[in-house]
Every structure is written in structure tokens, then in C-alpha cells.
Amino acid sequence: QVQLVESGGGLVQAGGSLRLACAASGRTSNSYHMGWFRQAPGKDRELVAAISWGGAATSYADSVKGRFSISRDKNTVYLQMNSLLPEDTAVYSCAAGTNWLTTWRYWGQGTQVTVSS
């Protein structure tokens, strides 16, 4: 079992920045890739960014390329969000997967990000 806990969400004005963090505990010795998902009101959950177990490979949704950056350090994964837009408002959740961009096994509880215009 792996437990994931997100932090760093909040209210920010358009153009501002936030950094989300996801701390993993439990059976973290296994090789997991990590991802950040978001779900906005009335929309399906979407993958925002992902990073490989070793941290060398990353993937971003087209809507956040150039604005968001994912990184990891041991058992913590971060999502640096810059130039935030009202469209970025959503509940952001981190996840741990066993197959690149396909299989997501563990999920955090989510943290709310609200961007005001």
C-alpha cells in the first residue's frame, strides 16, 4: 500500500503561481511513475503532467505546456504552476502508476486550486 497526500492548493489570481507537493509513504520502494491529474466542475478528470520513476521522462498536457513543471525528489513529487489561468481551476490529485501513462494504482485525496480573474 502507498499513501499519497497533496498540499499547496489555494486561491490565486490569474497570472500567479502555486507549487503543489505530493508526499508518498508506505511501500515506496517499488518503482512508480507519478502523475498530477485535475478535475474541473462538469469535466472529466485529465492528466496534467507525469514523471518517470527516475525523473528523466516527463509528459504534459498541451494546455499547460510552458506553464507547469513537474519534478520529484525521493518520495515527493511537485507541480510548479506558473502563469495560472481561471481555466486551471480544479481539484488536483496526484497518483502513482505502474505503467507509463496507462495504469494508475494509488491516488491522493486531492487539493483545490482556484484561480480568480
PDB file of C-alpha atoms in Angstrom:
ATOM      1  CA  GLN A   1       0.000   0.000   0.000  1.00  0.00           C
ATOM      2  CA  VAL A   2       1.093   3.520  -0.850  1.00  0.00           C
ATOM      3  CA  GLN A   3      -0.450   6.632   0.636  1.00  0.00           C
ATOM      4  CA  LEU A   4      -0.305   9.942  -1.195  1.00  0.00           C
ATOM      5  CA  VAL A   5      -1.002  13.301   0.429  1.00  0.00           C
ATOM      6  CA  GLU A   6      -1.210  16.516  -1.571  1.00  0.00           C
ATOM      7  CA  SER A   7      -0.596  20.015  -0.298  1.00  0.00           C
ATOM      8  CA  GLY A   8      -0.130  23.516  -1.652  1.00  0.00           C
ATOM      9  CA  GLY A   9      -3.512  24.266  -3.154  1.00  0.00           C
ATOM     10  CA  GLY A  10      -5.312  27.521  -2.603  1.00  0.00           C
ATOM     11  CA  LEU A  11      -6.695  30.682  -4.140  1.00  0.00           C
ATOM     12  CA  VAL A  12      -4.523  32.699  -6.503  1.00  0.00           C
ATOM     13  CA  GLN A  13      -5.072  35.487  -9.003  1.00  0.00           C
ATOM     14  CA  ALA A  14      -4.676  34.907 -12.714  1.00  0.00           C
ATOM     15  CA  GLY A  15      -1.022  35.166 -13.651  1.00  0.00           C
ATOM     16  CA  GLY A  16       0.119  33.981 -10.256  1.00  0.00           C
ATOM     17  CA  SER A  17       1.909  30.827  -9.198  1.00  0.00           C
ATOM     18  CA  LEU A  18       1.406  27.865  -6.911  1.00  0.00           C
ATOM     19  CA  ARG A  19       3.504  24.843  -6.096  1.00  0.00           C
ATOM     20  CA  LEU A  20       1.765  21.588  -5.276  1.00  0.00           C
ATOM     21  CA  ALA A  21       3.501  18.797  -3.412  1.00  0.00           C
ATOM     22  CA  CYS A  22       2.630  15.135  -3.082  1.00  0.00           C
ATOM     23  CA  ALA A  23       4.250  13.136  -0.314  1.00  0.00           C
ATOM     24  CA  ALA A  24       4.287   9.365  -0.662  1.00  0.00           C
ATOM     25  CA  SER A  25       4.526   6.897   2.194  1.00  0.00           C
ATOM     26  CA  GLY A  26       4.219   3.151   2.595  1.00  0.00           C
ATOM     27  CA  ARG A  27       5.622   0.707   0.056  1.00  0.00           C
ATOM     28  CA  THR A  28       7.521   3.359  -1.829  1.00  0.00           C
ATOM     29  CA  SER A  29      10.447   1.087  -2.619  1.00  0.00           C
ATOM     30  CA  ASN A  30       8.588  -0.102  -5.720  1.00  0.00           C
ATOM     31  CA  SER A  31       9.169   1.719  -8.985  1.00  0.00           C
ATOM     32  CA  TYR A  32       6.242   4.050  -9.658  1.00  0.00           C
ATOM     33  CA  HIS A  33       5.826   6.819 -12.120  1.00  0.00           C
ATOM     34  CA  MET A  34       3.927   9.771 -10.714  1.00  0.00           C
ATOM     35  CA  GLY A  35       1.292  11.994 -12.194  1.00  0.00           C
ATOM     36  CA  TRP A  36      -0.848  15.010 -11.471  1.00  0.00           C
ATOM     37  CA  PHE A  37      -4.482  14.943 -12.516  1.00  0.00           C
ATOM     38  CA  ARG A  38      -7.151  17.584 -12.295  1.00  0.00           C
ATOM     39  CA  GLN A  39     -10.912  17.615 -12.471  1.00  0.00           C
ATOM     40  CA  ALA A  40     -12.820  20.822 -13.069  1.00  0.00           C
ATOM     41  CA  PRO A  41     -16.550  21.230 -12.432  1.00  0.00           C
ATOM     42  CA  GLY A  42     -18.558  19.496 -15.128  1.00  0.00           C
ATOM     43  CA  LYS A  43     -15.494  17.983 -16.771  1.00  0.00           C
ATOM     44  CA  ASP A  44     -13.749  14.636 -16.737  1.00  0.00           C
ATOM     45  CA  ARG A  45     -10.519  14.041 -14.911  1.00  0.00           C
ATOM     46  CA  GLU A  46      -7.493  14.743 -17.074  1.00  0.00           C
ATOM     47  CA  LEU A  47      -3.794  14.046 -16.789  1.00  0.00           C
ATOM     48  CA  VAL A  48      -1.878  17.290 -16.376  1.00  0.00           C
ATOM     49  CA  ALA A  49       1.697  16.089 -16.005  1.00  0.00           C
ATOM     50  CA  ALA A  50       3.633  12.907 -15.342  1.00  0.00           C
ATOM     51  CA  ILE A  51       7.175  11.978 -14.439  1.00  0.00           C
ATOM     52  CA  SER A  52       9.004   8.665 -14.634  1.00  0.00           C
ATOM     53  CA  TRP A  53      10.370   6.796 -11.643  1.00  0.00           C
ATOM     54  CA  GLY A  54      13.878   8.049 -12.328  1.00  0.00           C
ATOM     55  CA  GLY A  55      12.683  11.542 -13.146  1.00  0.00           C
ATOM     56  CA  ALA A  56      14.216  11.723 -16.609  1.00  0.00           C
ATOM     57  CA  ALA A  57      11.000  11.463 -18.613  1.00  0.00           C
ATOM     58  CA  THR A  58       8.113  13.908 -18.300  1.00  0.00           C
ATOM     59  CA  SER A  59       4.832  14.468 -20.080  1.00  0.00           C
ATOM     60  CA  TYR A  60       2.478  17.452 -20.084  1.00  0.00           C
ATOM     61  CA  ALA A  61      -0.988  18.215 -21.311  1.00  0.00           C
ATOM     62  CA  ASP A  62      -0.967  20.685 -24.186  1.00  0.00           C
ATOM     63  CA  SER A  63      -2.944  23.170 -22.125  1.00  0.00           C
ATOM     64  CA  VAL A  64      -0.185  23.523 -19.519  1.00  0.00           C
ATOM     65  CA  LYS A  65       3.000  23.162 -21.564  1.00  0.00           C
ATOM     66  CA  GLY A  66       5.371  26.003 -20.855  1.00  0.00           C
ATOM     67  CA  ARG A  67       3.498  26.983 -17.701  1.00  0.00           C
ATOM     68  CA  PHE A  68       3.645  23.916 -15.449  1.00  0.00           C
ATOM     69  CA  SER A  69       6.671  21.876 -14.433  1.00  0.00           C
ATOM     70  CA  ILE A  70       6.733  18.509 -12.693  1.00  0.00           C
ATOM     71  CA  SER A  71       9.659  17.253 -10.646  1.00  0.00           C
ATOM     72  CA  ARG A  72      10.376  14.681  -7.983  1.00  0.00           C
ATOM     73  CA  ASP A  73      12.771  14.271  -5.109  1.00  0.00           C
ATOM     74  CA  LYS A  74      12.817  10.883  -3.414  1.00  0.00           C
ATOM     75  CA  ASN A  75       9.261  10.322  -2.146  1.00  0.00           C
ATOM     76  CA  THR A  76       7.870  13.731  -3.025  1.00  0.00           C
ATOM     77  CA  VAL A  77       6.606  14.925  -6.386  1.00  0.00           C
ATOM     78  CA  TYR A  78       5.982  18.589  -7.152  1.00  0.00           C
ATOM     79  CA  LEU A  79       3.936  20.517  -9.638  1.00  0.00           C
ATOM     80  CA  GLN A  80       5.101  24.089 -10.157  1.00  0.00           C
ATOM     81  CA  MET A  81       2.278  26.076 -11.732  1.00  0.00           C
ATOM     82  CA  ASN A  82       3.064  29.467 -13.242  1.00  0.00           C
ATOM     83  CA  SER A  83       1.006  31.936 -15.261  1.00  0.00           C
ATOM     84  CA  LEU A  84      -2.161  30.439 -13.878  1.00  0.00           C
ATOM     85  CA  LEU A  85      -5.430  30.914 -15.720  1.00  0.00           C
ATOM     86  CA  PRO A  86      -9.025  30.700 -14.499  1.00  0.00           C
ATOM     87  CA  GLU A  87      -9.319  27.588 -16.677  1.00  0.00           C
ATOM     88  CA  ASP A  88      -6.799  25.903 -14.370  1.00  0.00           C
ATOM     89  CA  THR A  89      -9.321  25.924 -11.530  1.00  0.00           C
ATOM     90  CA  ALA A  90      -9.854  22.322 -10.460  1.00  0.00           C
ATOM     91  CA  VAL A  91      -9.235  19.722  -7.816  1.00  0.00           C
ATOM     92  CA  TYR A  92      -5.704  18.464  -8.354  1.00  0.00           C
ATOM     93  CA  SER A  93      -4.775  14.921  -7.350  1.00  0.00           C
ATOM     94  CA  CYS A  94      -1.521  13.032  -7.507  1.00  0.00           C
ATOM     95  CA  ALA A  95      -1.297   9.395  -8.490  1.00  0.00           C
ATOM     96  CA  ALA A  96       1.257   6.602  -8.613  1.00  0.00           C
ATOM     97  CA  GLY A  97       1.317   4.262 -11.578  1.00  0.00           C
ATOM     98  CA  THR A  98       2.902   1.019 -12.660  1.00  0.00           C
ATOM     99  CA  ASN A  99       2.720   1.501 -16.431  1.00  0.00           C
ATOM    100  CA  TRP A 100       3.709   4.726 -18.150  1.00  0.00           C
ATOM    101  CA  LEU A 101       0.668   6.971 -18.592  1.00  0.00           C
ATOM    102  CA  THR A 102      -1.687   3.980 -18.559  1.00  0.00           C
ATOM    103  CA  THR A 103      -2.049   2.276 -15.182  1.00  0.00           C
ATOM    104  CA  TRP A 104      -2.608   4.364 -12.066  1.00  0.00           C
ATOM    105  CA  ARG A 105      -2.737   2.351  -8.873  1.00  0.00           C
ATOM    106  CA  TYR A 106      -2.735   4.823  -5.975  1.00  0.00           C
ATOM    107  CA  TRP A 107      -4.411   8.183  -5.566  1.00  0.00           C
ATOM    108  CA  GLY A 108      -4.250  11.107  -3.198  1.00  0.00           C
ATOM    109  CA  GLN A 109      -7.277  12.870  -1.772  1.00  0.00           C
ATOM    110  CA  GLY A 110      -6.904  15.978  -3.908  1.00  0.00           C
ATOM    111  CA  THR A 111      -6.280  19.647  -3.253  1.00  0.00           C
ATOM    112  CA  GLN A 112      -8.357  22.548  -4.540  1.00  0.00           C
ATOM    113  CA  VAL A 113      -6.775  25.134  -6.821  1.00  0.00           C
ATOM    114  CA  THR A 114      -8.862  28.201  -7.584  1.00  0.00           C
ATOM    115  CA  VAL A 115      -7.669  30.895  -9.986  1.00  0.00           C
ATOM    116  CA  SER A 116      -9.565  34.172  -9.974  1.00  0.00           C
ATOM    117  CA  SER A 117      -9.743  36.532 -12.936  1.00  0.00           C
TER     118      SER A 117
END
